[in-house]
Coordinates of C-alpha atoms in Angstrom, one line a residue:
Chain A
M1 CA -28.5 3.8 -14.4
Q2 CA -26.3 1.9 -12.0
W3 CA -22.7 3.1 -12.0
E4 CA -19.6 1.4 -10.9
T5 CA -16.5 3.3 -9.6
V6 CA -13.1 2.3 -10.6
I7 CA -10.1 3.5 -8.6
G8 CA -6.3 3.2 -8.8
L9 CA -3.8 4.8 -6.5
E10 CA -0.3 6.0 -6.9
V11 CA 1.2 6.4 -3.4
H12 CA 4.4 8.3 -2.9
V13 CA 6.2 7.1 0.2
Q14 CA 9.1 9.1 1.5
L15 CA 11.8 6.7 2.6
A16 CA 13.3 7.1 6.0
T17 CA 16.9 7.4 4.9
R18 CA 19.3 9.8 6.6
S19 CA 20.7 11.2 3.4
K20 CA 19.2 11.9 0.0
I21 CA 18.8 9.3 -2.8
F22 CA 21.7 10.7 -4.9
S23 CA 23.6 13.0 -2.5
G24 CA 25.0 13.1 1.0
A25 CA 22.7 16.0 2.0
S26 CA 20.5 15.5 5.1
T27 CA 16.8 14.6 4.7
A28 CA 15.8 15.8 8.2
F29 CA 12.4 17.6 8.3
G30 CA 11.9 21.2 9.3
A31 CA 15.4 22.7 8.6
E32 CA 16.0 26.3 7.5
P33 CA 15.3 26.7 3.8
N34 CA 18.0 25.4 1.5
T35 CA 20.4 24.5 4.2
Q36 CA 20.1 20.8 3.2
A37 CA 20.3 21.4 -0.6
C38 CA 23.8 20.5 -1.9
A39 CA 25.3 20.9 -5.4
V40 CA 23.8 17.6 -6.6
D41 CA 20.3 18.6 -5.3
L42 CA 20.6 22.1 -6.9
G43 CA 21.6 20.5 -10.3
L44 CA 24.8 22.5 -10.6
P45 CA 26.9 21.7 -13.6
G46 CA 29.5 18.9 -13.3
V47 CA 27.9 17.0 -10.4
L48 CA 27.4 13.3 -10.4
P49 CA 24.6 11.5 -8.6
V50 CA 25.6 8.4 -6.6
L51 CA 22.8 6.1 -5.5
N52 CA 22.0 5.6 -1.7
E53 CA 22.3 1.9 -0.8
N54 CA 19.7 2.3 2.0
A55 CA 17.1 3.6 -0.5
V56 CA 17.6 0.5 -2.6
A57 CA 17.4 -1.8 0.4
M58 CA 14.1 -0.2 1.6
A59 CA 12.5 -0.4 -1.8
L60 CA 13.6 -4.0 -2.1
R61 CA 12.2 -4.9 1.4
F62 CA 8.8 -3.4 0.3
G63 CA 8.9 -5.5 -2.8
L64 CA 9.7 -8.6 -0.8
A65 CA 6.9 -7.9 1.7
I66 CA 4.3 -7.7 -1.0
D67 CA 5.7 -10.9 -2.6
A68 CA 6.5 -9.0 -5.8
E69 CA 8.7 -9.9 -8.7
I70 CA 12.2 -8.5 -8.2
P71 CA 13.9 -7.9 -11.5
E72 CA 17.7 -8.5 -11.5
V73 CA 18.3 -5.2 -13.3
S74 CA 16.5 -1.9 -12.9
V75 CA 17.2 1.4 -14.7
F76 CA 16.9 5.1 -13.7
E77 CA 15.4 7.4 -16.3
R78 CA 15.0 11.1 -16.6
K79 CA 11.4 12.5 -16.6
N80 CA 11.7 15.9 -18.2
Y81 CA 9.6 18.9 -17.3
F82 CA 10.2 22.5 -16.3
Y83 CA 9.2 23.8 -12.9
P84 CA 11.3 26.1 -10.7
D85 CA 11.4 23.6 -7.8
L86 CA 13.0 21.1 -10.2
P87 CA 16.3 22.9 -11.0
K88 CA 17.8 20.1 -13.2
G89 CA 14.8 20.3 -15.5
Y90 CA 14.2 16.6 -15.0
Q91 CA 13.2 14.3 -12.2
T92 CA 15.3 11.1 -11.9
S93 CA 12.8 8.3 -11.7
Q94 CA 12.3 4.8 -13.1
M95 CA 9.8 3.8 -15.8
A96 CA 10.5 0.9 -18.1
Q97 CA 12.5 -1.1 -15.6
P98 CA 11.4 -0.3 -12.0
I99 CA 13.0 -1.9 -9.0
V100 CA 9.8 -3.7 -7.8
G101 CA 7.5 -5.6 -10.2
R102 CA 4.1 -7.0 -9.8
G103 CA 2.9 -7.9 -6.3
T104 CA -0.2 -7.9 -4.1
V105 CA -1.5 -6.0 -1.1
E106 CA -4.4 -7.3 1.0
I107 CA -6.9 -4.8 2.3
L108 CA -9.4 -5.2 5.2
L109 CA -12.9 -4.1 4.5
E110 CA -15.4 -2.8 7.0
D111 CA -17.4 -6.0 7.1
G112 CA -14.2 -7.8 8.1
S113 CA -13.7 -9.4 4.7
R114 CA -10.4 -9.2 2.7
K115 CA -9.6 -8.2 -0.8
A116 CA -6.4 -8.5 -2.8
I117 CA -5.3 -5.3 -4.6
R118 CA -2.7 -5.9 -7.3
I119 CA 0.3 -3.7 -7.4
H120 CA 1.4 -2.9 -10.9
H121 CA 5.0 -1.9 -9.8
A122 CA 6.9 0.3 -7.4
H123 CA 9.8 2.5 -8.4
L124 CA 12.4 4.7 -6.8
E125 CA 12.5 8.4 -7.6
E126 CA 13.6 11.7 -6.1
D127 CA 11.3 14.3 -4.7
A128 CA 11.2 17.9 -6.0
G129 CA 11.6 21.1 -3.9
K130 CA 8.9 23.3 -2.6
S131 CA 7.5 26.5 -4.1
L132 CA 6.1 29.2 -1.8
H133 CA 3.8 31.7 -3.6
E134 CA 2.9 34.0 -0.7
D135 CA 4.9 36.8 0.8
F136 CA 7.0 37.7 -2.3
I137 CA 5.6 40.3 -4.5
G138 CA 5.5 39.0 -8.1
M139 CA 8.0 36.3 -7.1
S140 CA 7.9 32.7 -5.9
G141 CA 10.3 31.5 -3.2
I142 CA 12.0 28.1 -3.7
D143 CA 13.2 25.8 -1.0
L144 CA 15.2 22.9 -2.3
N145 CA 15.7 21.0 1.0
R146 CA 13.2 18.4 -0.1
A147 CA 14.8 18.0 -3.6
G148 CA 16.4 14.6 -3.8
T149 CA 14.6 13.0 -0.9
P150 CA 14.0 9.4 -1.8
L151 CA 10.5 8.4 -2.7
L152 CA 9.0 5.0 -3.4
E153 CA 6.1 5.4 -5.8
I154 CA 3.7 2.4 -5.4
V155 CA 1.3 2.1 -8.3
S156 CA -1.8 -0.1 -7.9
E157 CA -3.9 -1.7 -10.6
P158 CA -7.4 -0.1 -10.9
D159 CA -8.7 -2.7 -8.5
M160 CA -10.7 -0.6 -6.0
R161 CA -14.4 -0.1 -6.4
S162 CA -15.3 2.4 -3.7
A163 CA -13.8 5.3 -1.7
K164 CA -13.8 3.0 1.4
E165 CA -11.7 0.5 -0.5
A166 CA -9.3 3.2 -1.5
S167 CA -8.8 4.4 2.0
A168 CA -8.5 0.9 3.3
Y169 CA -5.7 0.3 0.7
L170 CA -4.0 3.5 1.8
R171 CA -4.1 2.3 5.4
A172 CA -2.7 -1.1 4.4
I173 CA 0.2 0.6 2.6
H174 CA 0.7 2.8 5.7
T175 CA 0.7 -0.2 8.0
L176 CA 3.2 -2.0 5.8
V177 CA 5.7 0.8 5.3
T178 CA 5.7 1.6 9.0
Y179 CA 6.1 -2.1 10.0
L180 CA 9.0 -2.4 7.6
G181 CA 10.5 0.8 9.1
I182 CA 11.1 2.2 5.6
S183 CA 9.0 5.4 6.3
D184 CA 7.7 7.3 9.3
G185 CA 4.3 7.4 7.5
N186 CA 3.7 10.9 8.8
M187 CA 1.1 12.2 6.4
A188 CA 0.9 15.7 8.0
E189 CA 4.6 16.2 7.1
G190 CA 4.0 14.8 3.6
S191 CA 5.8 11.4 4.2
M192 CA 2.9 9.8 2.3
R193 CA 1.0 11.5 -0.5
C194 CA -1.2 10.0 -3.1
D195 CA -2.6 10.6 -6.5
V196 CA -6.0 9.0 -7.2
N197 CA -7.2 7.9 -10.6
V198 CA -11.0 7.8 -10.7
S199 CA -13.4 6.8 -13.4
V200 CA -17.0 5.5 -13.5
R201 CA -18.7 3.0 -15.9
P202 CA -22.2 1.6 -16.2
K203 CA -22.4 -1.5 -14.0
G204 CA -21.6 -4.6 -16.0
Q205 CA -19.6 -2.8 -18.6
A206 CA -16.1 -4.3 -19.1
A207 CA -14.3 -1.3 -20.6
F208 CA -13.1 1.4 -18.2
G209 CA -14.5 5.0 -18.4
T210 CA -12.3 8.0 -18.9
R211 CA -10.4 8.8 -15.8
A212 CA -9.5 11.9 -13.9
E213 CA -6.4 12.1 -11.8
I214 CA -6.6 13.8 -8.5
K215 CA -3.2 15.0 -7.3
N216 CA -1.7 15.3 -3.9
V217 CA -4.3 13.9 -1.6
N218 CA -2.6 13.7 1.8
S219 CA -4.9 12.1 4.4
F220 CA -7.1 9.0 4.7
R221 CA -10.1 11.2 5.1
F222 CA -9.3 13.4 2.1
V223 CA -9.0 10.3 -0.1
E224 CA -12.6 9.3 0.7
R225 CA -13.9 12.8 0.3
A226 CA -12.1 13.6 -2.9
I227 CA -13.3 10.3 -4.5
A228 CA -16.9 10.9 -3.3
F229 CA -17.0 14.3 -4.9
E230 CA -15.3 13.2 -8.1
V231 CA -17.6 10.2 -8.6
E232 CA -20.6 12.4 -8.2
R233 CA -19.2 15.0 -10.6
Q234 CA -18.5 12.3 -13.2
I235 CA -21.9 10.6 -12.9
D236 CA -23.8 14.0 -13.1
L237 CA -21.7 14.9 -16.2
L238 CA -22.4 11.6 -17.9
E239 CA -26.1 11.5 -17.0
E240 CA -26.5 15.0 -18.5
G241 CA -25.1 13.6 -21.7
G242 CA -21.6 15.1 -21.2
K243 CA -18.2 13.5 -21.4
V244 CA -15.5 13.1 -18.8
V245 CA -12.2 14.7 -19.9
Q246 CA -9.0 13.0 -19.1
E247 CA -7.3 15.6 -16.9
T248 CA -5.5 16.4 -13.7
R249 CA -7.6 17.8 -10.8
L250 CA -6.7 19.1 -7.4
F251 CA -8.7 18.3 -4.3
D252 CA -9.6 21.4 -2.2
P253 CA -10.4 20.2 1.3
E254 CA -11.9 23.5 2.4
A255 CA -14.4 23.7 -0.5
D256 CA -14.7 19.9 -0.4
E257 CA -14.4 19.6 -4.2
T258 CA -12.0 18.8 -7.0
R259 CA -11.0 21.4 -9.5
S260 CA -9.4 21.1 -12.9
M261 CA -5.7 21.9 -12.6
R262 CA -4.5 22.0 -16.2
T263 CA -7.0 23.1 -18.7
K264 CA -5.2 24.4 -21.8
E265 CA -1.9 22.5 -21.4
E266 CA -1.2 19.8 -23.9
A267 CA -1.0 16.2 -22.7
N268 CA 2.1 15.7 -20.7
D269 CA 5.1 14.6 -22.7
Y270 CA 7.9 13.8 -20.3
R271 CA 10.3 12.4 -22.9
Y272 CA 11.7 9.7 -20.5
F273 CA 15.1 8.3 -21.4
P274 CA 17.7 6.4 -19.4
C275 CA 19.8 8.7 -17.2
P276 CA 23.3 8.7 -18.6
D277 CA 24.7 9.6 -15.1
L278 CA 23.4 6.5 -13.5
L279 CA 24.4 2.9 -14.5
P280 CA 21.9 0.1 -14.4
L281 CA 21.2 -1.2 -10.9
M282 CA 22.0 -4.9 -10.4
L283 CA 20.6 -6.8 -7.5
D284 CA 22.2 -10.2 -7.0
S285 CA 20.4 -13.0 -5.2
A286 CA 22.7 -12.9 -2.1
Y287 CA 21.7 -9.2 -1.6
V288 CA 18.0 -9.9 -2.1
D289 CA 18.2 -12.9 0.4
H290 CA 20.0 -10.7 2.9
Q291 CA 17.2 -8.1 2.7
R292 CA 14.6 -10.8 3.0
S293 CA 16.3 -11.9 6.2
L294 CA 15.8 -8.4 7.6
L295 CA 12.0 -8.4 7.2
P296 CA 10.1 -8.2 10.5
E297 CA 7.0 -10.3 11.1
L298 CA 4.5 -8.7 8.8
P299 CA 1.0 -7.5 9.8
S300 CA -0.9 -10.4 8.2
A301 CA 1.4 -13.0 9.9
K302 CA 1.1 -11.2 13.2
R303 CA -2.7 -11.1 12.9
E304 CA -2.8 -14.8 12.2
R305 CA -0.6 -15.6 15.2
F306 CA -2.7 -13.4 17.5
I307 CA -5.8 -15.3 16.5
E308 CA -4.4 -18.8 16.4
Q309 CA -1.8 -18.8 19.2
L310 CA -3.2 -16.2 21.6
G311 CA -6.9 -16.9 21.0
L312 CA -7.8 -13.3 20.3
S313 CA -10.9 -12.5 18.3
T314 CA -10.5 -11.5 14.7
Y315 CA -11.6 -8.0 15.6
D316 CA -9.0 -7.6 18.4
A317 CA -6.3 -9.1 16.2
D318 CA -7.0 -6.7 13.3
I319 CA -6.8 -3.7 15.5
L320 CA -3.7 -4.7 17.5
A321 CA -1.8 -5.9 14.4
S322 CA -2.6 -2.9 12.3
D323 CA 0.0 -0.7 13.8
R324 CA 3.5 -1.9 14.7
D325 CA 3.9 0.2 17.8
T326 CA 0.5 -1.0 19.2
A327 CA 1.4 -4.6 18.4
E328 CA 4.7 -4.4 20.1
Y329 CA 3.3 -2.6 23.1
F330 CA 0.5 -5.3 23.4
E331 CA 3.1 -8.1 23.1
Q332 CA 5.2 -6.6 25.9
V333 CA 2.1 -6.2 28.2
M334 CA 1.1 -9.7 27.4
A335 CA 4.6 -11.1 28.2
V336 CA 4.4 -9.5 31.6
C337 CA 0.8 -10.4 32.6
D338 CA 0.5 -13.7 30.7
D339 CA -3.1 -13.1 29.7
P340 CA -3.6 -12.1 26.0
K341 CA -7.3 -11.3 26.4
L342 CA -6.8 -9.1 29.4
A343 CA -3.9 -7.3 27.7
A344 CA -5.9 -6.8 24.5
N345 CA -8.9 -5.4 26.5
W346 CA -6.7 -2.9 28.3
V347 CA -4.6 -1.8 25.4
Q348 CA -7.7 -1.2 23.3
G349 CA -9.9 0.1 26.1
D350 CA -8.6 2.2 29.0
L351 CA -5.2 2.9 27.5
S352 CA -6.4 3.8 24.0
A353 CA -9.2 6.0 25.3
R354 CA -6.8 7.8 27.6
L355 CA -4.3 8.3 24.8
N356 CA -7.0 9.6 22.4
R357 CA -8.1 12.1 25.0
A358 CA -4.6 13.3 25.5
G359 CA -3.8 13.3 21.8
L360 CA -0.8 11.0 22.3
S361 CA 0.5 8.1 20.2
I362 CA 1.1 4.8 21.9
G363 CA 4.8 5.4 21.7
E364 CA 4.3 8.5 23.9
S365 CA 2.2 6.8 26.5
P366 CA 3.1 7.9 30.0
V367 CA 2.2 4.3 31.1
G368 CA 4.9 2.0 29.7
A369 CA 4.1 -1.6 28.6
E370 CA 6.0 -3.0 31.5
Q371 CA 3.9 -0.9 33.9
L372 CA 0.6 -1.9 32.4
G373 CA 1.7 -5.5 32.3
G374 CA 2.5 -5.3 36.0
L375 CA -0.9 -3.8 36.8
L376 CA -2.7 -6.5 34.8
K377 CA -0.7 -9.2 36.6
R378 CA -2.3 -8.0 39.8
I379 CA -5.8 -8.1 38.4
K380 CA -5.1 -11.6 37.1
D381 CA -3.8 -12.9 40.5
E382 CA -6.7 -11.2 42.2
T383 CA -4.5 -8.9 44.3
I384 CA -6.7 -6.0 43.2
N385 CA -10.2 -5.7 41.8
G386 CA -11.3 -3.9 38.6
K387 CA -12.2 -0.7 40.3
A388 CA -8.8 -0.5 42.1
A389 CA -7.1 -1.3 38.8
K390 CA -8.6 1.8 37.2
Q391 CA -7.3 3.9 40.1
V392 CA -3.8 2.3 39.8
F393 CA -3.8 3.0 36.1
S394 CA -4.7 6.7 36.7
D395 CA -1.8 7.0 39.2
L396 CA 0.6 5.4 36.8
W397 CA -0.6 7.8 34.1
E398 CA 0.0 10.8 36.3
R399 CA 3.5 9.3 36.9
R400 CA 3.0 9.5 40.6
F401 CA 4.4 6.0 41.1
E402 CA 6.9 3.7 39.5
N403 CA 4.9 0.6 39.2
A404 CA 1.5 -0.9 40.1
D405 CA 2.8 -2.8 43.1
Q406 CA 4.0 0.5 44.6
V407 CA 0.6 2.1 44.2
I408 CA -1.2 -0.9 45.6
E409 CA 1.1 -1.0 48.6
I410 CA 1.1 2.7 49.4
K411 CA -2.6 3.3 48.8
G412 CA -3.6 0.0 50.5
L413 CA -5.6 -1.1 47.5
K414 CA -5.1 -4.8 48.1
Q415 CA -8.3 -6.6 47.6
V416 CA -9.8 -8.0 50.8
T417 CA -10.4 -11.6 50.2
D418 CA -10.1 -12.6 53.9
S419 CA -13.7 -13.7 54.5
G420 CA -13.5 -13.0 58.2
A421 CA -12.5 -9.3 57.6
L422 CA -15.1 -9.0 54.9
A423 CA -17.9 -10.5 57.1
Q424 CA -17.1 -7.9 59.7
V425 CA -17.6 -5.1 57.2
I426 CA -20.8 -6.6 56.0
D427 CA -22.2 -7.0 59.5
Q428 CA -21.4 -3.3 60.1
V429 CA -23.3 -2.3 56.9
I430 CA -26.3 -4.4 57.9
E431 CA -26.4 -2.9 61.3
A432 CA -26.1 0.6 60.0
N433 CA -29.0 0.3 57.6
P434 CA -32.0 -1.2 59.4
V435 CA -34.6 0.5 57.2
Q436 CA -33.2 -1.1 54.0
V437 CA -32.8 -4.4 55.8
T438 CA -36.5 -4.4 56.7
Q439 CA -37.4 -3.4 53.1
Y440 CA -35.3 -6.3 51.8
R441 CA -36.9 -8.8 54.1
E442 CA -40.4 -7.7 52.9
A443 CA -39.5 -7.7 49.2
T444 CA -40.1 -10.5 46.7
E445 CA -37.2 -12.6 45.6
E446 CA -37.1 -10.7 42.3
K447 CA -36.9 -7.3 44.0
R448 CA -34.3 -8.5 46.5
G449 CA -31.9 -9.1 43.7
K450 CA -32.0 -5.4 42.7
M451 CA -31.9 -4.2 46.3
L452 CA -28.7 -6.2 46.9
G453 CA -26.9 -3.6 44.8
F454 CA -27.4 -1.0 47.5
F455 CA -25.7 -3.1 50.1
V456 CA -22.9 -4.1 47.8
G457 CA -22.2 -0.4 47.2
Q458 CA -22.1 0.3 50.9
V459 CA -19.7 -2.6 51.5
M460 CA -17.4 -1.5 48.7
K461 CA -17.5 2.1 50.0
A462 CA -16.7 0.9 53.6
S463 CA -13.8 -1.2 52.2
R464 CA -12.5 1.8 50.2
G465 CA -13.0 -0.3 47.0
T466 CA -10.7 -3.1 48.1
A467 CA -13.3 -5.8 48.6
N468 CA -13.7 -8.5 46.0
P469 CA -17.1 -7.7 44.4
Q470 CA -18.0 -11.4 43.7
Q471 CA -17.2 -12.4 47.3
V472 CA -19.2 -9.4 48.6
N473 CA -22.2 -10.4 46.6
A474 CA -22.1 -14.0 47.8
L475 CA -21.6 -13.2 51.5
L476 CA -24.1 -10.4 51.6
K477 CA -26.8 -12.6 50.0
Q478 CA -26.1 -15.3 52.5
K479 CA -26.3 -13.0 55.5
L480 CA -29.4 -11.1 54.4
D481 CA -31.2 -14.2 53.4
A482 CA -30.4 -15.6 56.9
L483 CA -32.3 -12.7 58.4
C484 CA -35.5 -13.4 56.4
Chain B
M1 CA 9.8 8.5 -40.7
A2 CA 9.0 12.1 -41.8
I3 CA 9.5 15.0 -39.4
E4 CA 7.7 18.3 -40.0
H5 CA 8.3 21.9 -39.1
A6 CA 5.6 21.7 -36.4
D7 CA 7.2 18.7 -34.8
V8 CA 10.5 20.6 -34.5
L9 CA 8.7 23.6 -33.0
R10 CA 6.9 21.4 -30.5
A11 CA 10.1 19.6 -29.4
A12 CA 11.8 23.0 -29.1
H13 CA 9.0 24.3 -26.9
L14 CA 9.1 21.2 -24.7
A15 CA 12.9 21.7 -24.2
R16 CA 12.4 25.5 -23.8
L17 CA 14.6 26.3 -26.8
G18 CA 13.9 29.5 -28.7
L19 CA 14.1 28.7 -32.5
D20 CA 13.1 31.0 -35.3
N21 CA 11.6 29.7 -38.5
A22 CA 14.9 29.5 -40.4
D23 CA 16.5 27.5 -37.5
A24 CA 13.5 25.2 -37.4
D25 CA 13.8 24.5 -41.2
R26 CA 17.5 23.6 -40.7
Y27 CA 16.6 21.2 -37.8
V28 CA 13.9 19.6 -40.0
D29 CA 16.8 18.6 -42.4
D30 CA 19.2 17.5 -39.6
L31 CA 16.7 15.5 -37.7
T32 CA 15.3 13.9 -40.8
R33 CA 18.8 12.6 -41.6
I34 CA 19.2 11.3 -38.1
L35 CA 15.9 9.6 -38.2
N36 CA 16.7 8.0 -41.5
M37 CA 19.8 6.6 -39.9
V38 CA 17.7 5.2 -37.1
D39 CA 15.4 3.6 -39.7
R40 CA 18.5 1.8 -41.2
L41 CA 19.5 0.6 -37.7
R42 CA 16.0 -0.9 -37.4
E43 CA 16.8 -3.3 -40.2
V44 CA 19.4 -5.0 -37.9
D45 CA 18.0 -8.2 -36.5
T46 CA 17.8 -7.6 -32.7
E47 CA 15.7 -10.6 -31.8
G48 CA 16.6 -11.8 -28.3
V49 CA 18.8 -8.8 -27.6
A50 CA 17.9 -6.8 -24.4
P51 CA 17.6 -3.0 -24.8
L52 CA 20.8 -1.3 -23.7
A53 CA 20.3 1.3 -21.0
H54 CA 23.9 2.3 -20.8
P55 CA 26.9 1.9 -23.1
L56 CA 29.3 1.0 -20.3
D57 CA 29.6 -2.6 -19.2
A58 CA 29.3 -1.7 -15.6
T59 CA 26.7 -1.5 -12.9
Q60 CA 25.7 1.3 -10.5
P61 CA 28.0 1.6 -7.4
L62 CA 26.1 2.4 -4.2
R63 CA 27.0 4.8 -1.4
A64 CA 26.4 4.3 2.3
D65 CA 23.5 6.3 3.7
E66 CA 25.5 8.9 5.5
V67 CA 25.1 12.7 5.7
T68 CA 28.4 14.0 4.2
E69 CA 27.3 17.4 2.9
P70 CA 27.6 20.4 5.2
D71 CA 25.3 23.4 4.8
R72 CA 26.9 25.7 2.2
R73 CA 23.8 27.7 1.4
D74 CA 25.7 31.0 1.5
V75 CA 28.2 29.9 -1.1
Y76 CA 25.5 28.4 -3.4
Q77 CA 23.3 31.5 -3.2
R78 CA 26.1 33.8 -4.2
C79 CA 25.4 32.9 -7.9
A80 CA 21.6 33.2 -7.6
P81 CA 20.0 36.3 -9.1
A82 CA 17.7 36.9 -6.2
V83 CA 17.3 35.3 -2.7
S84 CA 15.2 36.2 0.3
E85 CA 15.0 34.6 3.8
G86 CA 17.1 31.7 2.5
L87 CA 14.8 31.1 -0.4
Y88 CA 15.8 31.3 -4.1
L89 CA 13.4 33.8 -5.8
V90 CA 12.1 33.2 -9.2
P91 CA 9.4 34.9 -11.4
R92 CA 6.1 34.0 -9.8
V93 CA 4.7 30.6 -10.9
V94 CA 1.1 29.8 -10.4
E95 CA -0.6 26.5 -11.5

């Protein structure tokens, strides 16, 4: 039987506020345990939560960026369950009236095509603390620094049909929230986590199969692997005549499998009800318009502009626009060198390869955008050739010089375009290699073309790489052919 | 709407309340009366009336995103039964 996979994602994005969603405690990562957990976060009696304006603004900007419905009123509710890292006994969240309504996120598939994924809604909520189960005999240690950190939970419709689509969607969300500056998107530190709902159904069937929810998947790669495993498990189960149970499963990256998390527990009953400590949140149109005016150019608009105004290929535009830091770096380089294609090639080629090798992000690049732009300007105006450019780039990378012009000047890398000087070098090379010259004269036209490479190499070497290769080629051929 | 003994015990379990059978019976009576009142409220015509999330006619004030809380861990941990290395210790929980 042919099976179809149906996937929906719930992505939790940690918002990049300085303080918590309902208290003035810091959200900085990596502090000593419980030093950033105040009375409100601890759920001590008599405290009152007050909503952080910036968390509201960030959620709203996300909603505007996905062209979502923005309701005038949204309501915070209590989601009740017991766990030691949730000292209040409930998580303050939103359910019936979330801050962001229906919207759409476009994803880019491997074949270059696009697909719209519908967003069901996005709501604000607080994060829980962390439980540490090792190192304490018979006890668990609780760190509540994370408790109360603002999260935006983005809930998609079950619109994805493969693991690849799911990871493309996660990437699109990552691109969007980092563009908007509402999250650092750092998955290793847990700034983006997702729960994946997976089911399978016979191809052509309209009704969905029973789904399993895979909790806390925290990398692009794990999303694909967790789904691949889960799909196979469900298909095997169904083909053997079994039934998929609706349950929560956990992905174990080491064993590369998902495991049932809650077997005997009854279906969750969170008994949501409006939080009496928080009043309904009203967003008037002036506030919404103000937030809209703060939106940066979004990835899709940037991509279009790169293609239409700068003449980049779809491939280049996709890569350069997919990350805000890369896009900004590229635009600065381009502004200096005034050659989009050259800038795109270098940012994606030499720079990106070097960054990858060094394990650095583009923001940490030792070669700044101004410096790279300055280098490319000298390629464009033919001050240096491609080979010298690589050397200049290397020197800038090692931070030996301040800018490309300095390297070119001090190292004497200026391309020799003076044909008189070049002719002299060529004459020397011809004189120094009589055997090769004889061979060249005796060769057929076809072979001569290949043999020319030897002479070009010698000339480039003699000029310490500063000769213009096209010019060398032309002059050499002229001189050698004159001898024949 | 009828409420039964088992419903009360389940609700008590979800709220982590310890009820004995006699308590539970009493709550069946109390809750039944409350639910009967809710049934009467249902007879009111609420067509076109938006659900009320809060009885006050006010909206949520917002605070500026500033860190205003200093570290007072030592004070807060004085009332905790057990702490170690800055962590609150609780009976071991395993999923």
